[in-house]
Coordinates of C-alpha atoms and ligand atoms in Angstrom, one line a residue:
X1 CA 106.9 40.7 76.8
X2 CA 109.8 39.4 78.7
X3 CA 113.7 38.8 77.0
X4 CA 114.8 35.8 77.7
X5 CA 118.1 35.9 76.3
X6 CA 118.8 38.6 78.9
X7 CA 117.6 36.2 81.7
X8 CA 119.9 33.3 80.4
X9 CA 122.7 35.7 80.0
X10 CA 122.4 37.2 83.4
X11 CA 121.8 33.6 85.0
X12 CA 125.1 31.8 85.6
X13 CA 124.1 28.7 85.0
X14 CA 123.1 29.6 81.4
X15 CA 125.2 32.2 81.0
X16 CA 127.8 29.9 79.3
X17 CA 125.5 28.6 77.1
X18 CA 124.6 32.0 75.5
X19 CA 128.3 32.7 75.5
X20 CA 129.0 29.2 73.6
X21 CA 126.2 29.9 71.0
X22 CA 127.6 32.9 70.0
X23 CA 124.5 34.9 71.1
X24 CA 124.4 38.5 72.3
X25 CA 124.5 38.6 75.7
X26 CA 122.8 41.7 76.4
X27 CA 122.9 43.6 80.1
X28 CA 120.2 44.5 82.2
X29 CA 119.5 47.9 81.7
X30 CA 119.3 49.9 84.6
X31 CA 115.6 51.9 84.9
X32 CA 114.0 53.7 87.5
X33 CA 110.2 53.2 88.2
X34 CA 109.9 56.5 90.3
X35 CA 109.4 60.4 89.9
X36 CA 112.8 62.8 89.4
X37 CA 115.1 63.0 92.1
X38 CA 116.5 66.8 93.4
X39 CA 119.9 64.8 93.2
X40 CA 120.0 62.7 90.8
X41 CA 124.0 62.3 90.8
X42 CA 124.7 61.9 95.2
X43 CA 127.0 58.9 95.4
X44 CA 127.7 59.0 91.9
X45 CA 131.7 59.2 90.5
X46 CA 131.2 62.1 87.7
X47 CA 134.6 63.3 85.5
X48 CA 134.3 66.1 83.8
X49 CA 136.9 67.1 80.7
X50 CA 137.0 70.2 78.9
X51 CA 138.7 71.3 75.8
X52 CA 140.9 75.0 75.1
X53 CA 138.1 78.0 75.0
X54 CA 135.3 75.7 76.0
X55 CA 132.3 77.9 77.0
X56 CA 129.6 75.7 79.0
X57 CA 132.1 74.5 81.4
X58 CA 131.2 76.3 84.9
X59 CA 127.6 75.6 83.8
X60 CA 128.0 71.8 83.5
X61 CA 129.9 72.3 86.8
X62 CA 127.4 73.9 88.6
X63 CA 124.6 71.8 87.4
X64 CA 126.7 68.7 88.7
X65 CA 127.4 70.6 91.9
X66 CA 123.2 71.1 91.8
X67 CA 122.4 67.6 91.0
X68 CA 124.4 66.0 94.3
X69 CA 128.0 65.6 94.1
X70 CA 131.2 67.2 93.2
X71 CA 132.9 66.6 89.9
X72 CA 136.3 64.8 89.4
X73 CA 139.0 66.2 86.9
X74 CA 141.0 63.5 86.8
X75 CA 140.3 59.4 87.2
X76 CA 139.8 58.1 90.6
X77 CA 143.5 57.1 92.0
X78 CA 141.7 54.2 93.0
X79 CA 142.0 51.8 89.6
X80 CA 139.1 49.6 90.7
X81 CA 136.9 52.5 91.0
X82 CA 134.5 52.9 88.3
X83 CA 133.2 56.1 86.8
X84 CA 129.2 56.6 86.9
X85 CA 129.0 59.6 84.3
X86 CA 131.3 61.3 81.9
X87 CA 131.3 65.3 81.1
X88 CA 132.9 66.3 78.3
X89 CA 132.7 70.1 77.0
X90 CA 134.0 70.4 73.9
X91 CA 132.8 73.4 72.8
X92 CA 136.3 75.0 72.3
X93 CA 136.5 72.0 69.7
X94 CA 137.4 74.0 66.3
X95 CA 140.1 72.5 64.3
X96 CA 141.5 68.9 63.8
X97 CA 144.7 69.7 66.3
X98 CA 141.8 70.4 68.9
X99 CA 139.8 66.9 68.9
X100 CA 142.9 65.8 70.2
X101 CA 141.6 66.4 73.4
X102 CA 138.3 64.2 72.9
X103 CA 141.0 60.9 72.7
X104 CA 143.0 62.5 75.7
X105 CA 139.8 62.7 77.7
X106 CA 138.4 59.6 76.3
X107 CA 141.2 57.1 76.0
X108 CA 142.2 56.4 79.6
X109 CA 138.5 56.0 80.8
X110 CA 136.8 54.4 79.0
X111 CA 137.8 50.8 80.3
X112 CA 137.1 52.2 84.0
X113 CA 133.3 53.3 82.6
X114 CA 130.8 51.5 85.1
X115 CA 127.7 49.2 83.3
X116 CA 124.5 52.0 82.4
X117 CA 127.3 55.1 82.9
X118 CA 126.3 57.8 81.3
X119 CA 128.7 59.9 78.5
X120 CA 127.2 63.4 77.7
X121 CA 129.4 65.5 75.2
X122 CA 128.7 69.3 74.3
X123 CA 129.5 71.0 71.2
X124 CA 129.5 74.3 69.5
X125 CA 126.4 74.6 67.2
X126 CA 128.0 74.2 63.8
X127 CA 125.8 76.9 62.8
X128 CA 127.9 79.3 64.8
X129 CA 131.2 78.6 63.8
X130 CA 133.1 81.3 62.7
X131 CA 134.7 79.3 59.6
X132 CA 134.3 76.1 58.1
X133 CA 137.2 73.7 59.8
X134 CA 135.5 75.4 63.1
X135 CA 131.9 73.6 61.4
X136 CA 133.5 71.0 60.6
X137 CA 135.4 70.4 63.9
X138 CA 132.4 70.9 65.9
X139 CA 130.2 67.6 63.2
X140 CA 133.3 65.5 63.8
X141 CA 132.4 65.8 67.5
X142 CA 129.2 63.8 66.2
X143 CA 130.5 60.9 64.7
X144 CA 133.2 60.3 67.7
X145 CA 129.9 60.2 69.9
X146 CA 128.0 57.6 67.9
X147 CA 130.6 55.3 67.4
X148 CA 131.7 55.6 71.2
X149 CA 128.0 55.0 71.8
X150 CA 128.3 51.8 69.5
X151 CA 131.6 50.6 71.8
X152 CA 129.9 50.7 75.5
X153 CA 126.5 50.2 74.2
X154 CA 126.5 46.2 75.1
X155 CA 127.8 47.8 78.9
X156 CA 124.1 49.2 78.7
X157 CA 126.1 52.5 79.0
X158 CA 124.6 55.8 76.6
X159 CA 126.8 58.8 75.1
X160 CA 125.2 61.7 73.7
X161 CA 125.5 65.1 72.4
X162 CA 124.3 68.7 72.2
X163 CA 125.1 71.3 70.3
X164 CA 124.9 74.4 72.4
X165 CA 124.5 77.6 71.1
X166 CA 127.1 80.2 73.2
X167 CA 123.9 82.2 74.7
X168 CA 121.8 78.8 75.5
X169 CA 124.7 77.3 78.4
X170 CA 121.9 78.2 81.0
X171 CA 119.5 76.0 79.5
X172 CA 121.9 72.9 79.7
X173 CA 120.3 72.0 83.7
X174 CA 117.9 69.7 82.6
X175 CA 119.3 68.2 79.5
X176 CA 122.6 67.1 81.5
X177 CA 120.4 65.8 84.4
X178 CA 118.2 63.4 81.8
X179 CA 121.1 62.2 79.4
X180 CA 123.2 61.8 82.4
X181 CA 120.0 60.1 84.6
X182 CA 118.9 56.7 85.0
X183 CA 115.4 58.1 83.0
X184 CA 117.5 57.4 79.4
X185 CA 118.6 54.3 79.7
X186 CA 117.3 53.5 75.8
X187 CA 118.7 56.7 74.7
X188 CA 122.1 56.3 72.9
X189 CA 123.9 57.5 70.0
X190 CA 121.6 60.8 69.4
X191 CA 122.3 64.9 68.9
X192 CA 120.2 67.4 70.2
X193 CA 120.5 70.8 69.4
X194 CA 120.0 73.6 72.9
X195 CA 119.5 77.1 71.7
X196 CA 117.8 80.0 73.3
X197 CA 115.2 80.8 70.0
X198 CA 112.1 79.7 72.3
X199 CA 110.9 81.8 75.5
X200 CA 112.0 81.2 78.7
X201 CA 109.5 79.9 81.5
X202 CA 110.3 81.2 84.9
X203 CA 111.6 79.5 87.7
X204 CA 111.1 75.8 88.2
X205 CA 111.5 72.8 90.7
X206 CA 114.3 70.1 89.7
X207 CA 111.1 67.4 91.3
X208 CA 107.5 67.1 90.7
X209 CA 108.2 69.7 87.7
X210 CA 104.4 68.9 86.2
X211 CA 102.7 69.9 89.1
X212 CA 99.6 71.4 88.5
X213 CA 99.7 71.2 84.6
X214 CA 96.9 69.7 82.7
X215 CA 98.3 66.8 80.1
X216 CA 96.4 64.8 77.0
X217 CA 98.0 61.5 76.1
X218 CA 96.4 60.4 72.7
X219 CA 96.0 56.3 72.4
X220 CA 96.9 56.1 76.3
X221 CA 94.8 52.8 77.1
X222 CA 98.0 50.3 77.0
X223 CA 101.5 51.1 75.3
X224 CA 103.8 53.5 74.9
X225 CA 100.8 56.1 75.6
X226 CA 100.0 54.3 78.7
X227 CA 103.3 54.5 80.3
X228 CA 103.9 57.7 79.3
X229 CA 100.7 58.9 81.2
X230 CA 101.8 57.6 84.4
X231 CA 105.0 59.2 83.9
X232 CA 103.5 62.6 83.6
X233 CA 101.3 61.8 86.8
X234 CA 104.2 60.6 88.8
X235 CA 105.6 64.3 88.2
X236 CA 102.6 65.8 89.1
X237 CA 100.5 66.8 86.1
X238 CA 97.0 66.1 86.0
X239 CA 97.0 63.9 83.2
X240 CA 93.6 62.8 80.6
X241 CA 93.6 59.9 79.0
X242 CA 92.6 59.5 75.4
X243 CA 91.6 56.1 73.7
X244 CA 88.7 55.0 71.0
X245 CA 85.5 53.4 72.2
X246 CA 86.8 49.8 71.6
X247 CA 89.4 50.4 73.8
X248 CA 87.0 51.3 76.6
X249 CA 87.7 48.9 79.3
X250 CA 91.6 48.8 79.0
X251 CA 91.5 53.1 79.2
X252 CA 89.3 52.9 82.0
X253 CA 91.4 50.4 84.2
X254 CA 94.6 52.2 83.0
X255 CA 93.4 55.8 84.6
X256 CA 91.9 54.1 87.4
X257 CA 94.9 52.6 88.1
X258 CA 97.2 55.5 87.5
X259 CA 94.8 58.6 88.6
X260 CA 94.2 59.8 85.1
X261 CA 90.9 61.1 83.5
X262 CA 89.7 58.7 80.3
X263 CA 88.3 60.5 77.7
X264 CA 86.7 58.4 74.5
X265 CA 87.4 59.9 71.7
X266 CA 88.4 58.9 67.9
X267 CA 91.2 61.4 67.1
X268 CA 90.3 61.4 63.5
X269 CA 86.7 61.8 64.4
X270 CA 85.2 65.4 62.2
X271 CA 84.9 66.6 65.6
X272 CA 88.0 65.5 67.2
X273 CA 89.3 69.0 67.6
X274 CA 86.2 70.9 68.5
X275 CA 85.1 68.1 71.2
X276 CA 88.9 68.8 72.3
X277 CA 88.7 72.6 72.5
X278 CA 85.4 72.6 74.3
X279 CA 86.8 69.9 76.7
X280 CA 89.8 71.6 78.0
X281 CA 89.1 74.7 78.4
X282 CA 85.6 73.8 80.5
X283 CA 87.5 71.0 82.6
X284 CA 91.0 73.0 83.2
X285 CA 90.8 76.2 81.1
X286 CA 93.9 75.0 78.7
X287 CA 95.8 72.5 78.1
X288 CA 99.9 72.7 78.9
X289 CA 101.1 69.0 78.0
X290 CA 99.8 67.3 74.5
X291 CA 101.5 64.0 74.2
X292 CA 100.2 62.9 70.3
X293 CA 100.8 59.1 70.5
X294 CA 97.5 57.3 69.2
X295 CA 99.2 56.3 65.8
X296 CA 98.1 52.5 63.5
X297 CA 100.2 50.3 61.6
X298 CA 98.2 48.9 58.6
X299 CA 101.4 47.1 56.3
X300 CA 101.6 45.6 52.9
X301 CA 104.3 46.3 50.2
X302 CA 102.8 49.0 47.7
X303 CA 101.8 46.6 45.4
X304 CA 99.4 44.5 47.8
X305 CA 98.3 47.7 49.4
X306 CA 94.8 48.3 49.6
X307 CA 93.8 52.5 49.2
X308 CA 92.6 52.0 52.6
X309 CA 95.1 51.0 54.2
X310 CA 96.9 54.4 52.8
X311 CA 93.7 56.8 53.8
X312 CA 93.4 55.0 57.7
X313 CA 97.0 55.2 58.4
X314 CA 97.4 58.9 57.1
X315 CA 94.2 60.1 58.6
X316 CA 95.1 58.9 62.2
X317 CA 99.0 59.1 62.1
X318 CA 99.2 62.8 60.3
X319 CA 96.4 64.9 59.7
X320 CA 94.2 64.2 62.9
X321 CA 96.9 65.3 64.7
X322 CA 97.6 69.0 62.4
X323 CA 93.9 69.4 62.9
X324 CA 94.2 69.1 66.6
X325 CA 97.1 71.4 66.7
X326 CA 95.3 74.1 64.4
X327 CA 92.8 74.6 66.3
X328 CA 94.2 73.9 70.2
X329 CA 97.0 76.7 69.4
X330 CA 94.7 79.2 67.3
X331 CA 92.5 79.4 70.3
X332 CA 95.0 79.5 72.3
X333 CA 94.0 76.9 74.4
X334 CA 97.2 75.6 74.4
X335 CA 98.7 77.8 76.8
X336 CA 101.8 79.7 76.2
X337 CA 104.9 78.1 77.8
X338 CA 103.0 74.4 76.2
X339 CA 105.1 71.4 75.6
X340 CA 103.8 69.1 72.4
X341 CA 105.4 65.9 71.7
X342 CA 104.8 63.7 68.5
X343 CA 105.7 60.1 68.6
X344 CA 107.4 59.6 65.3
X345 CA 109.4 55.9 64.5
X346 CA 112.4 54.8 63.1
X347 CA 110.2 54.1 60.3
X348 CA 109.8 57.6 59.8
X349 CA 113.8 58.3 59.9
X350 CA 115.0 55.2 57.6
X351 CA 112.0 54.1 55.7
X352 CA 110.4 50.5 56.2
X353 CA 110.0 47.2 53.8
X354 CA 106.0 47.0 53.7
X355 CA 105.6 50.7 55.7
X356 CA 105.4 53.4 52.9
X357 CA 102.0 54.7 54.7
X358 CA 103.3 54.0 57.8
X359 CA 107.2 55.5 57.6
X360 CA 105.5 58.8 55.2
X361 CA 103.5 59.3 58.2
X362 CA 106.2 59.3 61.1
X363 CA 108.7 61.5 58.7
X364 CA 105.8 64.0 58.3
X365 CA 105.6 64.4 62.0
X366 CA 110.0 64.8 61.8
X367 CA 109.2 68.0 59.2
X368 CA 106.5 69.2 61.3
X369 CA 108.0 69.3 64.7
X370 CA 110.7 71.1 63.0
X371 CA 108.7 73.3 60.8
X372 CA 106.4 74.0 63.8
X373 CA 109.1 75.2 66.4
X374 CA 109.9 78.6 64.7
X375 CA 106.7 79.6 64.8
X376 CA 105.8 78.6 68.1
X377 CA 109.1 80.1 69.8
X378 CA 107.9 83.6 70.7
X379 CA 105.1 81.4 72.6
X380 CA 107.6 79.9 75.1
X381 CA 106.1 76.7 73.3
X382 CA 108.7 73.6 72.7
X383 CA 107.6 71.1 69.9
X384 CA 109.9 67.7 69.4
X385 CA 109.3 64.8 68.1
X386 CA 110.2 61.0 69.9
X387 CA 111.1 58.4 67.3
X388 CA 111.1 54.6 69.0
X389 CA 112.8 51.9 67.9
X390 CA 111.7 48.6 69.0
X391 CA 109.9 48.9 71.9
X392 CA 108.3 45.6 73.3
X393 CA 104.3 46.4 73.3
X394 CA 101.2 44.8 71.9
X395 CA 102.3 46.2 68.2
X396 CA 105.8 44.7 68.0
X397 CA 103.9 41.2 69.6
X398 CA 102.0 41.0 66.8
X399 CA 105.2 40.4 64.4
X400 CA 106.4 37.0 63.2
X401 CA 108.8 36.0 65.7
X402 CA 112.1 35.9 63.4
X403 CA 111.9 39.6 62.6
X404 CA 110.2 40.1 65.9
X405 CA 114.1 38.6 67.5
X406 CA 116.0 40.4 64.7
X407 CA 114.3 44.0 65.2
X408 CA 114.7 43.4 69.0
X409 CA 118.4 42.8 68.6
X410 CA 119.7 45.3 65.8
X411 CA 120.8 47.7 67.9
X412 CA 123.9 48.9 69.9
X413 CA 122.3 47.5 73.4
X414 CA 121.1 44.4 72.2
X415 CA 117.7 44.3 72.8
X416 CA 114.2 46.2 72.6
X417 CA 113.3 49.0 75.0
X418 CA 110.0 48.6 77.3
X419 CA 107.6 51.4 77.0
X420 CA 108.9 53.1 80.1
X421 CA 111.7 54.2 78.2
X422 CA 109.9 56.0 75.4
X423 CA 108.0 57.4 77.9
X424 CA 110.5 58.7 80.4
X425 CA 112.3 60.7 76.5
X426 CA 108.3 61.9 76.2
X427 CA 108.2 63.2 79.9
X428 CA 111.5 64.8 79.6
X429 CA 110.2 66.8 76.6
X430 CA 107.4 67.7 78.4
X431 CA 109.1 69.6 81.4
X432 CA 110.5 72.9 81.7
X433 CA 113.8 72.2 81.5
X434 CA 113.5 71.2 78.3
X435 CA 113.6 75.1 76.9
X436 CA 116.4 74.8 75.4
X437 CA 115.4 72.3 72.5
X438 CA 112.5 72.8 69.8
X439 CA 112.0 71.0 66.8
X440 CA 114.0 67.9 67.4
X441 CA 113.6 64.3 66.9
X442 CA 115.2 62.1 69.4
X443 CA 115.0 58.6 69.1
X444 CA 114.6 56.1 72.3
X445 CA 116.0 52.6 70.2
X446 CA 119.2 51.3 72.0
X447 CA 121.0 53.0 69.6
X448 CA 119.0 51.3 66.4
X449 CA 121.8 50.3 63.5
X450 CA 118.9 51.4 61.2
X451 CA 118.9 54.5 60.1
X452 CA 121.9 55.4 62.4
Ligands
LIG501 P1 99.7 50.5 70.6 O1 99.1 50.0 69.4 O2 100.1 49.6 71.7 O3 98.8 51.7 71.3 C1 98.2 52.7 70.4 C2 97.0 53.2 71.1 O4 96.4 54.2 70.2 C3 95.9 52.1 71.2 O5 95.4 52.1 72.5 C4 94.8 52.5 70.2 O6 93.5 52.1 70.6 C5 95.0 54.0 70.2 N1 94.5 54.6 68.9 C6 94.6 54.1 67.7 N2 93.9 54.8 66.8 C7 93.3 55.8 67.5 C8 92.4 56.9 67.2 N3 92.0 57.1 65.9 N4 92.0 57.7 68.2 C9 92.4 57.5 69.5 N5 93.2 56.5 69.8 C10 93.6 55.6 68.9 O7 101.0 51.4 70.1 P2 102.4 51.6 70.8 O8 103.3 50.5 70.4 O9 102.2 51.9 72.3 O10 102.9 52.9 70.0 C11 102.5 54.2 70.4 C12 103.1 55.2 69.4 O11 104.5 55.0 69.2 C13 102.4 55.1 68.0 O12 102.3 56.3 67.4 C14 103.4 54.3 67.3 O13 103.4 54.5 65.9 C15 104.7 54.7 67.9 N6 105.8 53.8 67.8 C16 105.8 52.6 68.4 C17 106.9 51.7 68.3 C18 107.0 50.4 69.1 O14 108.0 49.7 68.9 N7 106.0 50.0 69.8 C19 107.9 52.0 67.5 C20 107.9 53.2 66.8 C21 106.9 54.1 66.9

């Protein structure tokens, strides 16, 4: 469904219009509708800062070096020259005198930061620290990143973070390359956390990293799942589609038009898992992607709720998808070295008027994702969680159009994401690079002032 507020406010013949009504004149974000580039940052003005006793520094260096172009220590002479992406390791951040350095790196660029730049901090894991100012030091570093991210989100510009533990800098390559890419342009404002607890695959290709790896999308016919499909082909992986019978003709145009495999199947079918089992280990002989997206909306306050409302909603949204993973991973047929993504919600992070089934659901899959991780780790297995805020698909069409235009607009960008986005967060979890980072939820909303 198309914004039109961003149209007007991009036109410049009703650009003054917005301005005059007081209306948010969001930016267009930039996105990218092709595969992973080898060099993502080539022609791209990148400064990187450090603080005293950082420790990832000559990694993020290197990976910059890797990804295209040399990084800058200081501001381009040139004062009409913008800066693309900004580096900041903070890592030696472990006492109030020491964020000192996050304003002196901060304070001079940010008015040279270039529309969709890119802001990635690192931190010490708090976890680490060797007292509690160094703990505390190291969260501060958290809530400088959000509110920057609140300052340049209307620029359509992101800043995140991750905590890195000290023996997980080598896992930072592909983490810097998607929070610094084009690929997370709806991804502000969030905090991952890149240890070394899960096994580490071998070698892999900075392009076409899914190639040859057999993928199931859940609820793929249209949506989020759709889009998130053809991201995983576009990388190579050989990608099944999974949709009910009703949704027949939509899943079957969908993988003919993107080269995916449909498969009909109610996830919350008795023999869901079995049918699964049997399926993937006769057509590839295991499974190395599960992308759990099918999920249903079925909302009424408590009171009005019918009980089966509650028993559709938790059936589909929770325990199909436990019942799945019980017996895909006891069987082994999800391989070692798999990648699982849950699609949580915002819902699931803040709670929802009229979405206790719904938001009990989405946190469930935030507890299991992070339950899930430790035991998984020694399997070289990664399980996250993706929590969307509003993303324009046929769910959020179906909402009255005042809270329709206020959910679109409550966040730090302005406006709602397009499916791509969630699915380029999905497809990032999904690739090797992403070894560094189990049992977190990362949410694709602009930056959502709910729940923040
Ligand atoms: P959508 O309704 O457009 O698509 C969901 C798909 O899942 C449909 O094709 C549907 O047929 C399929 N499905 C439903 N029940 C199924 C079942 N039992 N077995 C197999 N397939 C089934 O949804 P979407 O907006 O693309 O959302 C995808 C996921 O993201 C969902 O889990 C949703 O809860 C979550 N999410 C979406 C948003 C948003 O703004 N769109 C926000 C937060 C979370």
């Amino acid at each position: 469904m198309s914004d039109l507020l961003i149209k007007f406010a991009a036109n410049p013949a009703t650009a003054g219009i917005v301005k005059m009504l007081g209306l948010p004149a969001p930016i267009a974000l930039a996105r990218s509708d092709g595969a992973y580039a080898a060099q993502p940052f080539s022609g791209k003005n990148v400064l990187l800062g450090r603080s005293k006793n950082c420790y990832a520094i000559e990694n993020l260096r290197a990976i910059v070096l890797d990804a295209g172009t040399s990084p800058l220590d200081a501001l381009p002479e040139d004062e009409n020259a913008g800066v693309d992406i900004l580096l900041m390791d903070a890592t030696g951040c472990a006492d109030p005198a020491g964020l000192r350095v996050l304003y002196d790196f901060f304070h001079p660029a940010v008015r040279r930061i270039s529309p969709n730049a890119r802001v990635f901090i690192t931190a010490a894991l708090p976890s680490e620290a060797s007292n509690p100012v160094a703990a505390a030091a190291a969260r501060a570093i958290e809530g400088f990143s959000r509110s920057l991210a609140m300052e340049l989100g209307m620029r359509g510009a992101t800043v995140n973070l991750a905590y890195v533990a000290r023996d997980a800098v080598d896992r930072l390559a592909g983490v810097v390359r998607f929070f610094c890419g084009v690929q997370s342009t709806y991804v502000s404002g969030q905090v991952v956390h890149v240890t070394s607890r899960v096994a580490a695959p071998a070698a892999f290709p900075a392009s076409a990293v899914l190639k040859g790896k057999a993928a199931l999308v859940t609820g793929s016919a249209r949506g989020i799942g759709k889009a998130t499909a053809e991201r995983l082909v576009q990388e190579g992986a050989q990608v099944v589609c999974l949709d009910v019978a009703g949704a027949s003709e939509a899943l079957h145009e969908t993988c003919s038009a993107i080269g995916a495999m449909p498969l009909e199947m109610d996830i919350a079918g008795p023999d869901a898992p079995r049918r699964l089992a049997d399926f993937f280990k006769e057509k590839f002989g295991g499974l190395d992607i599960l992308v759990h997206n099918a999920g249903i909306t079925r909302d009424k306050t408590l009171a009005n709720m019918p009980g089966h409302y509650w028993d559709m909603v938790v059936d589909i949204n929770f325990a199909a998808l436990t019942a799945i993973d019980q017996v895909l991973l006891s069987e082994k047929i999800l391989r070692d070295g798999a990648r699982i993504v849950c699609l949580s919600s915002i819902s699931g992070v803040a709670g929802n008027f009229g979405q206790a089934n719904y938001a009990a659901t989405k946190a469930a899959l935030i507890g299991y994702v992070a339950a899930q991780a430790s035991q998984l780790a020694d399997r070289g297995i990664c399980i996250n969680a993706v929590a969307p805020g509003f993303i324009e698909t046929a769910m959020t069409k179906e909402m009255p159009f005042m809270t329709r235009e206020v959910g679109r607009r409550l966040n730090t960008m302005r406006q709602g994401g397009i499916p791509r986005d969630a699915a380029e967060l999905v497809a990032f979890l999904c690739t090797p690079g992403v070894h560094g980072i189990s049992g977190d939820t990362i949410r694709v909303c602009g930056q959502g002032l709910i729940g923040a």
